[in-house]
C-alpha atoms as one frame of an Amber mdcrd trajectory, in Angstrom:
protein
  89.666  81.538  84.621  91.433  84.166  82.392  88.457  86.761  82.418  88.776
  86.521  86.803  92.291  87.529  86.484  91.256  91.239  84.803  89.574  92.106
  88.131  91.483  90.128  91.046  94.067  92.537  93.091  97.931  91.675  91.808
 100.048  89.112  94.093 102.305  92.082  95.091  99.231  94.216  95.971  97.368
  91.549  97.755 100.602  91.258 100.058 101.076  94.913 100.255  97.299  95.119
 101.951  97.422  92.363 103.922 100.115  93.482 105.856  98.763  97.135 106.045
  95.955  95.503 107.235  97.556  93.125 109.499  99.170  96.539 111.437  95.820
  98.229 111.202  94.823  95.424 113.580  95.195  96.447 117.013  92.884  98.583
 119.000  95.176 101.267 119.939  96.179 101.773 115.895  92.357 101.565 115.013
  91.664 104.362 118.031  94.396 106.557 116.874  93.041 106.299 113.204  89.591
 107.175 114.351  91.474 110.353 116.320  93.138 111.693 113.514  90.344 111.218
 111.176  88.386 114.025 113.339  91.250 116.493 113.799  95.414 116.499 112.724
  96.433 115.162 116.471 100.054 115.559 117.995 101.390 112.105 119.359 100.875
 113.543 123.064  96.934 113.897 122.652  96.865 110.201 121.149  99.060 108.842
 123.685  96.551 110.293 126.430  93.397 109.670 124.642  94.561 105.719 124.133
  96.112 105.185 127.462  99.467 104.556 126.356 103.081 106.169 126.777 104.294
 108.953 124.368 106.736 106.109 123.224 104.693 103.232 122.826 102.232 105.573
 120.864 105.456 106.656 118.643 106.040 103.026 118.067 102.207 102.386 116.556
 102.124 105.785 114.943 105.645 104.821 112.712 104.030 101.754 111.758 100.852
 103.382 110.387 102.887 105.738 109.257 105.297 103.218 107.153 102.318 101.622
 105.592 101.797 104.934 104.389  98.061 105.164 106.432  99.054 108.235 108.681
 100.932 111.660 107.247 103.249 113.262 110.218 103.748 116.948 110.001 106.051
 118.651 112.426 104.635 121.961 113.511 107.547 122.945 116.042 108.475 120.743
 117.846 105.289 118.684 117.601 104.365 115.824 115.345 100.786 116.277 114.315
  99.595 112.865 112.296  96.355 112.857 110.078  95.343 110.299 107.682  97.096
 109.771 104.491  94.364 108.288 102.571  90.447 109.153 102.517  89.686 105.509
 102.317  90.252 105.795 106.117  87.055 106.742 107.124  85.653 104.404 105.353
  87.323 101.762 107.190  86.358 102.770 110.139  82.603 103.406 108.912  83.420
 100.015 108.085  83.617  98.545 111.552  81.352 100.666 113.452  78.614  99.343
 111.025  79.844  95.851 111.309  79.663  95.827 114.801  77.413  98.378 116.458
């Protein structure tokens, strides 16, 4: 069992996905990722382009955001968000394979 552990994901890590994971888990978040993977995208545009309010979309963009998934930069007085990690679009390559 002592050779597994050299390759299996730390506890702490493990957790640390999981819950990144866990918030990456709802269809607005998932739609918002796939936005800002195209183009940097001010919270306005994803609100619109998702359905939602300005403030709900605030409240899904922090989370992404705290997980560290999504970078915000303020250009004015505008929040633009883009993704903070590559691995992104392979997530979402991910799921359109899985299910398409």
């Amino acid at each position: 069992m002592a050779i597994l552990a050299t390759w299996l994901i730390p506890d702490q890590q493990l957790h640390q996905a999981a819950e990144c994971l866990r918030v990456l888990a709802h269809p607005a978040r998932l739609r918002m990722v796939e936005l800002v993977l195209r183009q940097p995208t001010p919270v306005g545009e994803l609100a619109k382009a998702c359905g939602l309010t300005v403030p709900a979309t605030s409240g899904h963009l922090r989370l992404l955001e705290h997980c560290g998934l999504l970078l915000a930069t303020r250009v004015g007085r505008q929040r633009f968000y883009s993704p903070a990690r590559p691995c992104l679009a392979a997530i979402i390559d991910c799921i359109r394979g899985h299910f398409n």
